[in-house]
Short mmCIF file of C-alpha atoms and ligand atoms in Angstrom, two decimals:
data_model
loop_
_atom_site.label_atom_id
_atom_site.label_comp_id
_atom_site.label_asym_id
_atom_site.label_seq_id
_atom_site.Cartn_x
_atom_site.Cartn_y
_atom_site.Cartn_z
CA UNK Y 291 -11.15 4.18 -7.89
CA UNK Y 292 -12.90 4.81 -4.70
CA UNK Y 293 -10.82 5.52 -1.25
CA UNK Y 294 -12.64 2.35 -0.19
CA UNK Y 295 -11.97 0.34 -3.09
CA UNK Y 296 -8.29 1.09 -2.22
CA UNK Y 297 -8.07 0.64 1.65
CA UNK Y 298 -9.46 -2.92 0.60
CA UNK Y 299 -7.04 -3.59 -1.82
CA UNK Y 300 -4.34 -2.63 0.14
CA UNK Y 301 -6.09 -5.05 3.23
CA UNK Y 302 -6.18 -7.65 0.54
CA UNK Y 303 -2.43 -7.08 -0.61
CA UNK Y 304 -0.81 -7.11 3.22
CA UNK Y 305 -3.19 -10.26 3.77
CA UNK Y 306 -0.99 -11.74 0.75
CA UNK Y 307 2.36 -10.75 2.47
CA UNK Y 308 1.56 -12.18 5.39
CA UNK Y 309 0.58 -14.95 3.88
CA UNK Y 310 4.33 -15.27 2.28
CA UNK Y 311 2.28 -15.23 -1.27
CA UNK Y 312 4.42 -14.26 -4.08
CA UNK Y 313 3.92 -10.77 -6.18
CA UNK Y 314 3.73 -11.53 -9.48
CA UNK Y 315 4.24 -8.63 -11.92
CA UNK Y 316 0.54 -8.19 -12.87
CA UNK Y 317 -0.58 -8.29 -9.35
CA UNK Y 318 -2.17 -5.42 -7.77
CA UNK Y 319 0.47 -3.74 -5.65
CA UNK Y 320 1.40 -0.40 -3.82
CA UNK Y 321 2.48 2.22 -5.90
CA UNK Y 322 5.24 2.63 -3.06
CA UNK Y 323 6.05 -1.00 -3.10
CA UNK Y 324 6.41 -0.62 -6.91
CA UNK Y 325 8.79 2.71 -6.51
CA UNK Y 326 10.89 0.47 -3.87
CA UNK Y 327 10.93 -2.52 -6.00
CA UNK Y 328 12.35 -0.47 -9.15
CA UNK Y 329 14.78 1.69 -6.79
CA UNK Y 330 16.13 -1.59 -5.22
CA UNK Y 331 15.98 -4.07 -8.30
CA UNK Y 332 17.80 -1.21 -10.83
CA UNK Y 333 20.17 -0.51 -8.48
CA UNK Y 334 21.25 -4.01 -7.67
CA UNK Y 335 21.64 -4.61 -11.46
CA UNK Y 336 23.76 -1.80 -11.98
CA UNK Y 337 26.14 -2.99 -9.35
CA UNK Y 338 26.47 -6.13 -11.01
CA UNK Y 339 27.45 -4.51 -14.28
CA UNK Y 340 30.06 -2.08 -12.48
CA UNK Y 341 31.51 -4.65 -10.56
CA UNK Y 342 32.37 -5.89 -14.07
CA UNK Y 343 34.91 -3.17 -14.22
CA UNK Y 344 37.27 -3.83 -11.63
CA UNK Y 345 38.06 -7.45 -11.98
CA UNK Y 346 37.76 -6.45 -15.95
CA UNK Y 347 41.22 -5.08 -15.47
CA UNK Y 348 43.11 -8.08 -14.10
CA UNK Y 349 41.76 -10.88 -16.56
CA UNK Y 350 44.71 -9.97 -18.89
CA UNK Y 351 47.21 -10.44 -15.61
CA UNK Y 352 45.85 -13.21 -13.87
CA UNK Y 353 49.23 -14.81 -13.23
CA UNK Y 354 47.98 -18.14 -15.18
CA UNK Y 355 45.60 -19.99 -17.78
CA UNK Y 356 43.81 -21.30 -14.69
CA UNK Y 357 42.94 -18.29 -12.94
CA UNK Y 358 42.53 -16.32 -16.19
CA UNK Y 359 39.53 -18.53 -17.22
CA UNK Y 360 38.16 -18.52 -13.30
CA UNK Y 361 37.70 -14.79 -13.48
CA UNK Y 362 37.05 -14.53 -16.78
CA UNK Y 363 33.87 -16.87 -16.04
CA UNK Y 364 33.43 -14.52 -12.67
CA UNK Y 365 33.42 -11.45 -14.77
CA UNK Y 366 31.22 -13.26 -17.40
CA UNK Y 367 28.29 -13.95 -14.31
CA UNK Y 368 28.27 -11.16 -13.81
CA UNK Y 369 27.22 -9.41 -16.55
CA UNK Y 370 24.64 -12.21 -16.79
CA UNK Y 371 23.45 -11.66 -13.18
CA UNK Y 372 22.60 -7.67 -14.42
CA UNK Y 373 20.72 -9.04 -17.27
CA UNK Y 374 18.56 -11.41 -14.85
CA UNK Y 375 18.23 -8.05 -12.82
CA UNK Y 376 17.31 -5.80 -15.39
CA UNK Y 377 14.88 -7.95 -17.36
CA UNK Y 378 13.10 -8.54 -13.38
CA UNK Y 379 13.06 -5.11 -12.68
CA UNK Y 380 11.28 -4.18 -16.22
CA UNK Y 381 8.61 -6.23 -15.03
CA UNK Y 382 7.67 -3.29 -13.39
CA UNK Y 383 7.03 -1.03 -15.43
CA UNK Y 384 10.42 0.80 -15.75
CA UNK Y 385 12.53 0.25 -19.44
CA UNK Y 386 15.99 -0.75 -19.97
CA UNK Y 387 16.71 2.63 -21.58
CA UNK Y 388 15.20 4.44 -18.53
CA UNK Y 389 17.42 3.08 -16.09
CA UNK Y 390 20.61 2.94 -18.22
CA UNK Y 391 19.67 6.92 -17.45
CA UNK Y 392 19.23 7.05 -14.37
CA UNK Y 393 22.52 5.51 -13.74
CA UNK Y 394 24.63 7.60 -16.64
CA UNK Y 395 23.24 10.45 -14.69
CA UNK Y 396 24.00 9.60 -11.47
CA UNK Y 397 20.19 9.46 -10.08
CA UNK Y 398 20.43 5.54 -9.04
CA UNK Y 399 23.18 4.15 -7.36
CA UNK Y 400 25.28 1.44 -7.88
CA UNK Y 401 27.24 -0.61 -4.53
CA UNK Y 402 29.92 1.78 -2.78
CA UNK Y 403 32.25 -1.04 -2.97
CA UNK Y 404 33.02 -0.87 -6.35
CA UNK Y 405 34.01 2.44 -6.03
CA UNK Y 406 37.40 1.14 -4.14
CA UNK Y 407 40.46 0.11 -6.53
CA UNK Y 408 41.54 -2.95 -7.36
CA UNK Y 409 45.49 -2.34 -6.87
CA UNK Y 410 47.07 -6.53 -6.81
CA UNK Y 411 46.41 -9.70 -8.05
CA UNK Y 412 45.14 -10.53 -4.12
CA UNK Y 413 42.28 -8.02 -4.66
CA UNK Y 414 41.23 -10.28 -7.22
CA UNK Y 415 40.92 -12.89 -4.12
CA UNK Y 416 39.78 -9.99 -1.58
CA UNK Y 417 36.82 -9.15 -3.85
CA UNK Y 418 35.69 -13.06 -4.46
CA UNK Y 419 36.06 -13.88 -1.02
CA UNK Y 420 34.76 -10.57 0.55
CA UNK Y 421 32.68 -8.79 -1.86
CA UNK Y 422 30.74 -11.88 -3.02
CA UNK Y 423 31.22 -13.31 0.08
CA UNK Y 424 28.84 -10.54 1.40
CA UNK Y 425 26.49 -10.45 -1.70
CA UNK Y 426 25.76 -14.43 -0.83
CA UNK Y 427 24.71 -13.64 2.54
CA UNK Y 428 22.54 -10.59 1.29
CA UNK Y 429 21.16 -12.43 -1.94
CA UNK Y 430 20.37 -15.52 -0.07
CA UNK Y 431 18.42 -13.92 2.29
CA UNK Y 432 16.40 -11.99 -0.71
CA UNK Y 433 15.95 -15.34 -2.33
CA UNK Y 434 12.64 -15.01 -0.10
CA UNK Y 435 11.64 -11.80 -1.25
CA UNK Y 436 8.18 -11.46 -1.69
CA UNK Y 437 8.21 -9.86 -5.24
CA UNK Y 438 8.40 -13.09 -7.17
CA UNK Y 439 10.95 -12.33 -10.51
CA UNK Y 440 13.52 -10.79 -7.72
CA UNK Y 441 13.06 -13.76 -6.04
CA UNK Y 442 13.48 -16.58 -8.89
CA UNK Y 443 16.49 -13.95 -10.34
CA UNK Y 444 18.13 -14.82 -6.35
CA UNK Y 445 18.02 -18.26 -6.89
CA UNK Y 446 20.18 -18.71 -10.38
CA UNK Y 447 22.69 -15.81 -8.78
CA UNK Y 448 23.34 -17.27 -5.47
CA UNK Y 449 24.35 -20.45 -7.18
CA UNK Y 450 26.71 -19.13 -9.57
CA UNK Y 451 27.84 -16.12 -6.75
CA UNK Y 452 29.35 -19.50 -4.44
CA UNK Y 453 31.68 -20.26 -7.30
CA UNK Y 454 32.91 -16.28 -7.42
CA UNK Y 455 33.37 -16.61 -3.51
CA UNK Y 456 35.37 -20.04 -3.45
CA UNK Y 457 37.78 -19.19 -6.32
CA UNK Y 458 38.11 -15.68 -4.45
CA UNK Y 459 38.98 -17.95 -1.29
CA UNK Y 460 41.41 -19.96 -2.93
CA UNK Y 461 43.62 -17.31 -4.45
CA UNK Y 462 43.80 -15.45 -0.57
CA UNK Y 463 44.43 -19.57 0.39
CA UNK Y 464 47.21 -19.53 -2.50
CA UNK Y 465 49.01 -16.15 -1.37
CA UNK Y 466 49.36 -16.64 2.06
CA UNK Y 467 50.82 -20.46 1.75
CA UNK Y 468 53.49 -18.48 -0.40
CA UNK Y 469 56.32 -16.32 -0.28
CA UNK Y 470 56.27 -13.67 2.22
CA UNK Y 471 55.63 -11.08 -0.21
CA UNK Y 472 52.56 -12.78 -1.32
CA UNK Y 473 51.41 -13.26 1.85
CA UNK Y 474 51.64 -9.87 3.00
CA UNK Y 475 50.05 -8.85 -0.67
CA UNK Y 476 46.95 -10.84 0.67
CA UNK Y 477 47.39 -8.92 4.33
CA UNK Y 478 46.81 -5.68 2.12
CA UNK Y 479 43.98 -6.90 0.22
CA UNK Y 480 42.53 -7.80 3.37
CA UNK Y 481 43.39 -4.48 5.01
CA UNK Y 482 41.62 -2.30 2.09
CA UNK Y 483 38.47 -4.35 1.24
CA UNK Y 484 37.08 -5.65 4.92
CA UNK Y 485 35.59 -2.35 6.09
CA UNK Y 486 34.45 -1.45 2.12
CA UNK Y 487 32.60 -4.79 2.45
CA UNK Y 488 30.82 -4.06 5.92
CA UNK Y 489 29.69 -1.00 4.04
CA UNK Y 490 27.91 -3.12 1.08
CA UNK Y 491 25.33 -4.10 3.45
CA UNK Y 492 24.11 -0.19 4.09
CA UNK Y 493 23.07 1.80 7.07
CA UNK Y 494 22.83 0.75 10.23
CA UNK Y 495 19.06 -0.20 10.89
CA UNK Y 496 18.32 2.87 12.93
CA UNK Y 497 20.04 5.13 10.22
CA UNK Y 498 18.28 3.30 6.98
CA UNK Y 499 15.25 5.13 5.82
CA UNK Y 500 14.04 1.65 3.67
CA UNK Y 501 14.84 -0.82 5.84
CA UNK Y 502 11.48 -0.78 8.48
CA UNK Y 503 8.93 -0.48 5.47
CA UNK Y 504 11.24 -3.01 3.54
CA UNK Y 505 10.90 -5.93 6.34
CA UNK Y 506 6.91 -4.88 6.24
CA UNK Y 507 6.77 -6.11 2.82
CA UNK Y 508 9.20 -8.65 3.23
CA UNK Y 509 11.33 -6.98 0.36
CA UNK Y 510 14.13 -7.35 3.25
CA UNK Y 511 13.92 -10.39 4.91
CA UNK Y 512 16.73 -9.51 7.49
CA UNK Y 513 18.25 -6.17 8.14
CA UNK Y 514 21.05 -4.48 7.15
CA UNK Y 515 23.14 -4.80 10.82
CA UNK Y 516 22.04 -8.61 11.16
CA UNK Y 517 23.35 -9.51 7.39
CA UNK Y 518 26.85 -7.81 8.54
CA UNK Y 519 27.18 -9.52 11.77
CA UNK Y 520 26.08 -13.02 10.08
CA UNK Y 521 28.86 -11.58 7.16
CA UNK Y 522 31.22 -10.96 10.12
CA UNK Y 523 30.47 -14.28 12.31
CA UNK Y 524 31.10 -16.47 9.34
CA UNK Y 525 34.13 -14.98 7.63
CA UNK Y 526 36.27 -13.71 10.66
CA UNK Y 527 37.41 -17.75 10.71
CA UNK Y 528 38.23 -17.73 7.26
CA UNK Y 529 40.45 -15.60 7.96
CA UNK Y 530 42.14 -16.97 10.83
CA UNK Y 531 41.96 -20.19 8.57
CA UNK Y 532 44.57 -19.21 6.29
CA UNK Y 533 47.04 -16.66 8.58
CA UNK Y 534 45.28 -13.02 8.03
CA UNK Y 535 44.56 -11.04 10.32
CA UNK Y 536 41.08 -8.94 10.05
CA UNK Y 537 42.18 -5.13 10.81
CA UNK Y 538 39.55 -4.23 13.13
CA UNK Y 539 41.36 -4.34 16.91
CA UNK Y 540 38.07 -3.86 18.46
CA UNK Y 541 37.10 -7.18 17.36
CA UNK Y 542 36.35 -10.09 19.89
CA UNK Y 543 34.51 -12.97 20.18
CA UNK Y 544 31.51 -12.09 22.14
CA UNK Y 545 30.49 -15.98 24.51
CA UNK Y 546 26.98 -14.33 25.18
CA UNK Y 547 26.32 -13.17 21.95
CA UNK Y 548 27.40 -16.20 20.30
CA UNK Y 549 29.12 -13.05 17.67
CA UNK Y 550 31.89 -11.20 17.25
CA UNK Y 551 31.50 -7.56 18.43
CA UNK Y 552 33.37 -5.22 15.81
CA UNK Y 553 35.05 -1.93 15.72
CA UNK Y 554 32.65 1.54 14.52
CA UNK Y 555 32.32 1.69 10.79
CA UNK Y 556 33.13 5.17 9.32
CA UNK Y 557 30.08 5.95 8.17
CA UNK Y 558 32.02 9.34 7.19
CA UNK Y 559 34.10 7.78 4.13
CA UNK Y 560 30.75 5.58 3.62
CA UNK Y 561 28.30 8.92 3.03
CA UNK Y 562 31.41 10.28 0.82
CA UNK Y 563 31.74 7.14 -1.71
CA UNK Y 564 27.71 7.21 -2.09
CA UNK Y 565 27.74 10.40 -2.77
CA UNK Y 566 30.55 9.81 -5.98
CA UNK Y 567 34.04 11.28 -3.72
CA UNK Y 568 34.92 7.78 -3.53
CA UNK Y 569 38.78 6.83 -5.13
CA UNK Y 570 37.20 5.54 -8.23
CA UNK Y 571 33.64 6.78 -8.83
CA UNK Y 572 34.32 9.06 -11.97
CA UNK Y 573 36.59 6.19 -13.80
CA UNK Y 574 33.73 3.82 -12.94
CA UNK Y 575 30.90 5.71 -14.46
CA UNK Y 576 32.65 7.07 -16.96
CA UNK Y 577 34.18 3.89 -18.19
CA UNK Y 578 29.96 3.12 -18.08
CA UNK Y 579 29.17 5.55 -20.05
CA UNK Y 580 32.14 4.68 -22.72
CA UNK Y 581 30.59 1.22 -23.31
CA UNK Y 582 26.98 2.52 -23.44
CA UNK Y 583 27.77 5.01 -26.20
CA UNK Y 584 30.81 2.72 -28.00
CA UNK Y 585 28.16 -0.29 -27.85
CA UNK Y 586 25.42 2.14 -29.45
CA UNK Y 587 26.04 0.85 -33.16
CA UNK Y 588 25.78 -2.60 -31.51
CA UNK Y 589 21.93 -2.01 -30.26
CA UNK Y 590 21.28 -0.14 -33.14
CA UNK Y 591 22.41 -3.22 -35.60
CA UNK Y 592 20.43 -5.44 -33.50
CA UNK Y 593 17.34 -3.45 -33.43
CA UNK Y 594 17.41 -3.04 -37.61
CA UNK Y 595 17.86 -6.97 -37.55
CA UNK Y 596 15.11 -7.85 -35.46
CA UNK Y 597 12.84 -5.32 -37.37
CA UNK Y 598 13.96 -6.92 -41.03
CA UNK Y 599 13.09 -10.33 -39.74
CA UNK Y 600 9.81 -8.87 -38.41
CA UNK Y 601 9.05 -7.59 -41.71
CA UNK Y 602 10.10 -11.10 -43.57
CA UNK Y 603 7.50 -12.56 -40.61
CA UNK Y 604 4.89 -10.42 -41.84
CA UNK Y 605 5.41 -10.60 -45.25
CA UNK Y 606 5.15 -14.47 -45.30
CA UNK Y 607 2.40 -14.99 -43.64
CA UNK Y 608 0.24 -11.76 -45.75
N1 LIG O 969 26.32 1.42 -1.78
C1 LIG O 969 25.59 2.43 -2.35
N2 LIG O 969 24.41 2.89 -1.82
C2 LIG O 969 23.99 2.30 -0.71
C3 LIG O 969 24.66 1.25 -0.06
C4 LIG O 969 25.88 0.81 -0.66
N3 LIG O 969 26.60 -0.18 -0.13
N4 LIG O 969 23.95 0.85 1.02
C5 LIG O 969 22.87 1.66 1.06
N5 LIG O 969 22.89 2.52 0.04
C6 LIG O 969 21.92 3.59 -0.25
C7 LIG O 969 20.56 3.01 -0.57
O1 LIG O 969 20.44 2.72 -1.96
C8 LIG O 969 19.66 4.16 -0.14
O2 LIG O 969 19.73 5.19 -1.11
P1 LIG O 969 18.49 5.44 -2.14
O3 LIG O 969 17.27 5.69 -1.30
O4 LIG O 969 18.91 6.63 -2.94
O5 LIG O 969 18.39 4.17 -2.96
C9 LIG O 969 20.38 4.72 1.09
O6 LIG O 969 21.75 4.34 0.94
C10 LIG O 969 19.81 4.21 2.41
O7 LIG O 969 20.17 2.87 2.58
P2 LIG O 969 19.08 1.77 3.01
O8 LIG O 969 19.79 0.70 3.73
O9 LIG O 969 17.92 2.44 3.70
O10 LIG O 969 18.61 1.28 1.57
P3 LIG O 969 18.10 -0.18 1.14
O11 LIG O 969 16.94 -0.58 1.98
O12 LIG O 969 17.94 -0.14 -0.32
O13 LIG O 969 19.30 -1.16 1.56
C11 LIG O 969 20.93 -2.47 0.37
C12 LIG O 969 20.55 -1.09 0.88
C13 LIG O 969 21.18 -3.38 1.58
C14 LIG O 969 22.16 -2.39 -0.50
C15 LIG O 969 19.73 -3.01 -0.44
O14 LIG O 969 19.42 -2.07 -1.44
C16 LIG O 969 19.98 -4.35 -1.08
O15 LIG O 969 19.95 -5.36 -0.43
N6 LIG O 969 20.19 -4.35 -2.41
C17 LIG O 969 20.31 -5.60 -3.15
C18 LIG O 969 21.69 -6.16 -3.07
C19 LIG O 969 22.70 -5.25 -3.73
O16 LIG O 969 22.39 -4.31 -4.39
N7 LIG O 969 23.94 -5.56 -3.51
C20 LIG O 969 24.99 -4.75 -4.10
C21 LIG O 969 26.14 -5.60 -4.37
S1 LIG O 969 25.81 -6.67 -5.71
C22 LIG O 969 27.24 -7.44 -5.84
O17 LIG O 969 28.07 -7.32 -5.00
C23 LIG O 969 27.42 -8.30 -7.02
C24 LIG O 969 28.34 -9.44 -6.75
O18 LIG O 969 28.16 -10.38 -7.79
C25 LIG O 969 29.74 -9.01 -6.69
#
């Protein structure tokens, strides 16, 4: 293909963007856009699946039927919110098998915040409440993403996500309207997830290398700082709400901003947990890599299945 013939694809392509068209998966498109897509998509998948893991641990300890079958459904989601993710993101052109890979190897990343353990009952609540409570604001705002299967994917997850948040809310709402052991069990949960959770949302603008090209293709349709402000605006009450107290002294209502101004991240610890020196990132991925190769017999049956009943197909209709 000519230089030109490119330049006017790529004319026609922005024209879509800026249009607010939808990608669809045989579209012509960037081979950048494309890379970003797969990078973003796989990755967001894959923290789906490893968020499994934590909360895995406590469904045999939730301290009754009630909130064993609430985070048993959670858990459940979520493994169906990584298969919504995964099937999107083979749309473009990358396999199952391929990114399974890249994630056993440690070439795509998963969300930092899983990498953070899950020590009481009340991080069961912290993680509903904070954890999805940030994925809501992030996923909401991606459910006008201009690549359309990530976008239709956003819809079903934000819907089900709500429920994680609100049962996460309730057992925080539980704890601290109980003894004062349980309330200062929710005070902890508090203390070790809120900064973890102003991490999920990345970088700050000027210090994310996707976010500016992101916007442009309206992959991103809000940045990584405004997300955690709107993530800080609207939970900081909920807090307050129910008697916890949000460690970050720096914190304060700003009347001009209409915001709350925050304390400095440590973008330190941050760098560290991406890079796999967080507290849990070897039990997470190798836990991972445990089910991939335990549940290997499991693909392998299904795959022989689906080929006899291919051959029975064929057979009946020769
Ligand atoms: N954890 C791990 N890596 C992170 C990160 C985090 N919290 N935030 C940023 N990074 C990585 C990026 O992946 C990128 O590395 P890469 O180039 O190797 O992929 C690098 O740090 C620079 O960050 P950028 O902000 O420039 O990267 P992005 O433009 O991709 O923005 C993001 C990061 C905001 C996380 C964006 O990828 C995104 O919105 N992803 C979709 C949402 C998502 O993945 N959420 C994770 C949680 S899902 C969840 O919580 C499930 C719920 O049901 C519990």
């Amino acid at each position: 293909m000519s230089e030109e013939q490119i330049k006017s694809l790529e004319n026609q392509f922005e024209a879509r963007i800026a249009r607010d068209e939808k990608i669809e998966p045989k579209d012509w498109m960037p081979e950048k856009y494309r890379q970003t897509h797969i990078r973003q998509m796989s990755q967001h998948a894959h923290s789906e699946i490893i968020g499994m893991l934590p909360e895995g641990n406590w469904i045999t300890r939730a301290p009754s039927l009630r909130r064993k079958v609430a985070l048993l459904a959670k858990v459940q989601d979520e493994g169906g919110h990584g298969l919504y993710l995964y099937s999107a993101a083979e749309t473009l052109g990358i396999s199952r098998d391929e990114m399974f890979e890249q994630l056993h190897t440690g070439k795509a990343k998963y969300s930092s915040i899983f990498n953070y353990p899950a020590l009481t009952w009340a991080d069961m609540g912290a993680i509903g409440w904070l954890v999805d409570g940030a994925a809501i604001i992030n996923q909401v705002a991606l459910c006008g993403t201009s690549y359309g299967p990530y976008a239709r994917a956003m819809v079903r997850i934000c819907k089900e996500e709500s429920f994680h948040q609100r049962q996460g809310y309730e057992i925080m709402l539980k704890l601290s309207q109980g003894t004062q052991e349980q309330r200062d069990m929710a005070q902890d949960a508090l203390n070790r997830f809120w900064w973890p959770a102003l991490m999920m949302f990345g970088p700050k603008d000027e210090d994310s290398p996707h976010t500016a090209q992101s916007m442009k293709w309206k992959l991103k349709r809000k940045t990584n700082d405004d997300l955690r402000q709107q993530f800080i605006d609207q939970t900081v009450p909920q807090a307050e709400l129910i008697g916890l107290t949000v460690p970050d002294p720096d914190l304060k209502w700003n009347e001009e901003r209409q915001s709350y101004d925050f304390g400095e991240i440590d973008w330190d610890e941050f760098w560290q947990v991406v890079k796999g020196h967080g507290p849990c990132n070897k039990e997470r991925m190798a836990a991972r890599v445990n089910a991939w190769e335990g549940g290997a017999w499991v693909r392998d049956a299904a795959m022989a299945y689906a080929e006899k009943q291919q051959e029975r197909k064929t057979k009946q209709v020769s």
